[in-house]
Tab-separated table of C-alpha atoms in Angstrom:
chain	number	residue	atom	x	y	z
A	1	MET	CA	148.445	84.412	100.393
A	2	SER	CA	145.723	83.441	102.885
A	3	ALA	CA	142.151	83.516	101.656
A	4	GLY	CA	140.976	84.552	105.116
A	5	PRO	CA	138.404	82.913	107.369
A	6	PRO	CA	135.443	81.178	105.736
A	7	PRO	CA	132.311	83.321	105.425
A	8	TYR	CA	129.585	82.961	108.005
A	9	PRO	CA	126.509	81.081	106.789
A	10	ARG	CA	123.589	83.250	105.758
A	11	PRO	CA	120.850	83.548	108.401
A	12	VAL	CA	117.789	81.391	107.871
A	13	PRO	CA	114.363	82.922	108.636
A	14	LEU	CA	112.634	81.260	111.559
A	15	ALA	CA	109.146	79.992	110.742
A	16	LEU	CA	106.802	80.646	113.657
A	17	PRO	CA	104.467	77.822	114.674
A	18	ARG	CA	100.707	78.186	114.548
A	19	PRO	CA	99.444	78.641	118.127
A	20	SER	CA	96.676	76.353	119.288
A	21	ARG	CA	93.424	77.599	120.771
A	22	ARG	CA	94.592	76.398	124.158
A	23	GLN	CA	97.794	78.438	123.904
A	24	LEU	CA	95.852	81.521	122.799
A	25	ARG	CA	93.354	81.130	125.626
A	26	ARG	CA	96.055	80.585	128.258
A	27	ARG	CA	98.122	83.575	127.117
A	28	ALA	CA	95.021	85.773	126.861
A	29	LEU	CA	94.012	84.880	130.413
A	30	GLU	CA	97.536	85.602	131.638
A	31	THR	CA	97.508	88.959	129.825
A	32	PHE	CA	94.167	89.958	131.370
A	33	ARG	CA	95.279	88.786	134.808
A	34	VAL	CA	98.554	90.731	134.750
A	35	GLY	CA	96.977	93.788	133.152
A	36	GLY	CA	94.043	93.745	135.560
A	37	ARG	CA	96.348	93.671	138.569
A	38	ASN	CA	98.470	96.573	137.311
A	39	PHE	CA	95.510	98.690	136.174
A	40	ARG	CA	93.404	97.977	139.276
A	41	ARG	CA	94.233	101.239	141.033
A	42	LEU	CA	93.685	103.315	137.893
A	43	ALA	CA	90.371	101.579	137.239
A	44	GLY	CA	89.300	102.331	140.811
A	45	ARG	CA	90.000	106.029	140.362
A	46	ARG	CA	87.969	106.074	137.173
A	47	LEU	CA	85.137	104.166	138.849
A	48	PHE	CA	84.901	106.727	141.652
A	49	ARG	CA	85.375	109.589	139.175
A	50	ARG	CA	88.574	110.797	140.745
A	51	PRO	CA	91.002	112.925	138.703
A	52	ILE	CA	93.462	110.950	136.561
A	53	ALA	CA	96.696	112.356	135.163
A	54	GLU	CA	96.994	112.626	131.409
A	55	HIS	CA	99.531	109.800	131.029
A	56	ALA	CA	98.597	107.788	134.110
A	57	TYR	CA	98.111	104.669	131.982
A	58	ALA	CA	101.804	104.572	130.966
A	59	ARG	CA	103.127	103.230	134.281
A	60	PRO	CA	100.727	100.242	134.660
A	61	LEU	CA	101.068	99.441	130.949
A	62	HIS	CA	104.862	99.439	131.279
A	63	LEU	CA	104.709	97.121	134.302
A	64	THR	CA	102.323	94.821	132.418
A	65	PHE	CA	104.621	94.613	129.398
A	66	GLU	CA	107.692	93.855	131.508
A	67	GLU	CA	105.913	91.133	133.463
A	68	LEU	CA	104.540	89.458	130.336
A	69	GLY	CA	107.956	89.675	128.647
A	70	ALA	CA	108.955	88.521	125.156
A	71	THR	CA	106.877	90.265	122.472
A	72	TYR	CA	105.377	92.742	124.922
A	73	VAL	CA	108.851	93.966	125.862
A	74	LYS	CA	109.615	94.394	122.159
A	75	LEU	CA	106.508	96.558	121.874
A	76	GLY	CA	107.687	98.497	124.924
A	77	GLN	CA	111.017	99.078	123.187
A	78	LEU	CA	109.136	100.511	120.211
A	79	ILE	CA	107.319	102.932	122.512
A	80	ALA	CA	110.554	103.873	124.302
A	81	SER	CA	112.328	104.661	121.040
A	82	SER	CA	109.435	106.613	119.461
A	83	PRO	CA	108.864	109.799	121.503
A	84	GLY	CA	107.655	111.572	118.373
A	85	LEU	CA	104.764	109.123	118.118
A	86	PHE	CA	103.905	108.472	121.770
A	87	GLY	CA	105.239	111.613	123.469
A	88	GLU	CA	108.317	112.155	125.632
A	89	GLU	CA	106.615	111.370	128.934
A	90	VAL	CA	105.211	108.037	127.768
A	91	SER	CA	108.419	107.010	125.982
A	92	ASN	CA	110.509	107.812	129.058
A	93	GLU	CA	108.305	105.511	131.139
A	94	PHE	CA	109.247	102.594	128.870
A	95	ARG	CA	113.011	103.270	128.862
A	96	SER	CA	113.731	100.288	131.093
A	97	CYS	CA	112.424	97.991	128.333
A	98	LEU	CA	115.641	98.830	126.481
A	99	ASP	CA	117.721	97.316	129.300
A	100	THR	CA	118.806	93.706	129.651
A	101	GLY	CA	116.391	90.853	130.332
A	102	PRO	CA	116.751	87.879	132.686
A	103	ALA	CA	119.504	85.345	132.097
A	104	VAL	CA	118.786	81.843	130.776
A	105	PRO	CA	120.173	78.955	132.867
A	106	PHE	CA	123.332	77.692	131.175
A	107	PRO	CA	122.158	74.041	130.949
A	108	GLU	CA	119.272	75.267	128.782
A	109	VAL	CA	121.704	77.294	126.652
A	110	ARG	CA	123.935	74.227	126.240
A	111	THR	CA	120.975	72.069	125.222
A	112	ALA	CA	119.807	74.603	122.632
A	113	VAL	CA	123.266	75.009	121.062
A	114	GLU	CA	123.963	71.276	120.977
A	115	LYS	CA	120.550	70.581	119.442
A	116	THR	CA	121.214	73.142	116.691
A	117	LEU	CA	124.767	71.961	115.957
A	118	GLY	CA	124.006	68.279	116.383
A	119	ARG	CA	127.104	67.652	118.498
A	120	PRO	CA	128.492	68.327	121.989
A	121	LEU	CA	129.418	71.896	122.866
A	122	GLU	CA	133.054	71.004	123.531
A	123	SER	CA	133.518	69.554	120.041
A	124	ALA	CA	132.419	72.793	118.376
A	125	PHE	CA	134.029	75.359	120.682
A	126	ALA	CA	137.384	75.611	122.412
A	127	SER	CA	135.668	77.768	125.048
A	128	PHE	CA	132.147	78.948	125.723
A	129	ASP	CA	131.448	81.522	128.445
A	130	GLU	CA	128.612	80.521	130.742
A	131	ILE	CA	127.808	84.143	131.672
A	132	PRO	CA	126.063	85.976	128.802
A	133	ILE	CA	127.454	89.245	127.473
A	134	GLY	CA	124.004	90.319	126.288
A	135	ARG	CA	120.473	89.598	127.481
A	136	ALA	CA	117.435	90.702	125.508
A	137	SER	CA	113.759	89.817	125.543
A	138	ILE	CA	114.053	87.288	122.710
A	139	ALA	CA	117.571	85.887	123.039
A	140	VAL	CA	120.804	85.864	125.023
A	141	VAL	CA	124.338	86.251	123.635
A	142	HIS	CA	127.389	84.313	124.839
A	143	ARG	CA	131.046	84.845	123.953
A	144	ALA	CA	132.705	81.728	122.549
A	145	THR	CA	135.858	80.597	120.755
A	146	PRO	CA	135.396	78.091	117.913
A	147	ARG	CA	138.052	75.472	117.218
A	148	ASP	CA	139.666	77.681	114.563
A	149	GLY	CA	140.609	80.236	117.240
A	150	ARG	CA	138.285	83.065	116.196
A	151	THR	CA	136.184	84.961	118.710
A	152	ALA	CA	132.451	84.575	118.178
A	153	ALA	CA	129.209	85.803	119.694
A	154	VAL	CA	126.631	83.027	119.894
A	155	LYS	CA	123.028	84.211	119.994
A	156	VAL	CA	120.658	81.723	121.599
A	157	LEU	CA	116.889	82.099	121.497
A	158	ARG	CA	115.123	81.800	124.813
A	159	PRO	CA	113.513	78.357	125.294
A	160	GLY	CA	109.959	78.256	123.940
A	161	ILE	CA	110.173	81.813	122.584
A	162	GLU	CA	108.850	80.793	119.140
A	163	ASN	CA	105.509	79.629	120.548
A	164	MET	CA	105.222	82.660	122.803
A	165	VAL	CA	105.957	85.165	120.020
A	166	ALA	CA	103.521	83.453	117.645
A	167	THR	CA	100.807	83.490	120.301
A	168	ASP	CA	101.454	87.114	121.274
A	169	LEU	CA	101.399	88.290	117.656
A	170	ARG	CA	98.036	86.626	117.115
A	171	LEU	CA	96.615	88.274	120.235
A	172	MET	CA	98.182	91.639	119.377
A	173	GLU	CA	96.843	91.765	115.831
A	174	PRO	CA	94.200	94.463	116.548
A	175	LEU	CA	96.766	96.584	118.401
A	176	LEU	CA	99.373	96.151	115.669
A	177	SER	CA	96.816	97.144	113.055
A	178	PHE	CA	96.083	100.314	115.022
A	179	LEU	CA	99.800	101.160	115.337
A	180	ALA	CA	100.326	100.485	111.633
A	181	ARG	CA	97.641	103.042	110.818
A	182	GLN	CA	99.199	105.561	113.212
A	183	VAL	CA	102.657	105.339	111.631
A	184	GLY	CA	101.281	105.257	108.098
A	185	VAL	CA	102.054	101.668	107.109
A	186	GLY	CA	99.425	101.350	104.423
A	187	ARG	CA	96.058	103.036	104.535
A	188	GLY	CA	93.523	101.080	106.495
A	189	CYS	CA	95.663	97.953	106.157
A	190	SER	CA	96.535	95.449	108.843
A	191	PRO	CA	100.007	93.831	109.131
A	192	ARG	CA	98.591	90.742	107.454
A	193	ALA	CA	99.107	90.817	103.700
A	194	PRO	CA	95.866	91.244	101.716
A	195	ARG	CA	94.678	88.235	99.781
A	196	ARG	CA	93.821	88.478	96.110
A	197	GLY	CA	90.333	87.349	95.189
A	198	ARG	CA	89.354	85.310	92.168
A	199	GLY	CA	88.200	88.290	90.163
A	200	ALA	CA	91.171	90.529	90.952
A	201	ARG	CA	92.903	91.948	87.926
A	202	SER	CA	96.620	91.698	87.390
A	203	ARG	CA	98.567	94.954	87.424
A	204	ARG	CA	101.277	93.786	85.042
A	205	PRO	CA	102.245	96.366	82.427
A	206	PRO	CA	100.715	95.774	78.964
A	207	ARG	CA	102.837	93.969	76.423
A	208	ALA	CA	104.457	96.028	73.737
A	209	PRO	CA	102.927	95.503	70.276
A	210	ARG	CA	104.909	93.218	68.039
């Protein structure tokens, strides 16, 4: 009686790098540049005190998120899937963030897979489709056939996405703290875990008397 195919290895959490000041400054400047260009018309209307629709900010914010990509698109997906929090009109504006992202050139996909496996692509797979079957903001998915004949979906992170996500999360920390308060994640707490001071008391239950 066959024992069946071997189990897939358990996923390993990816440790994000610590962004440098240069990376933070460059990404911040890019964010302000893209946001300024998309919000220019809306800012002009406010400057000249012209009437502005209630949700007029949604369109330029959506365009800004899509152009910046990566983590910003993930935030756009949160808005698109949360009409109860942001309203139907705003969530509908961000629906396109749920669609596919740009493809990654196959030579870069090959390099990433071979670097992870430590061997050539052909030695690990009998076939590996060059056209992805899924494209998201963080990764792309390719259909492949390992040497044992099974069909597999290989998820490949976009090149350099770790540094970009780490940098974006650092820049977004005030915004994420605001959203956490809106959805009730803690009371007045930011996404960063609170640190315990020297004089903090332990909350362990008291020992039973012997």
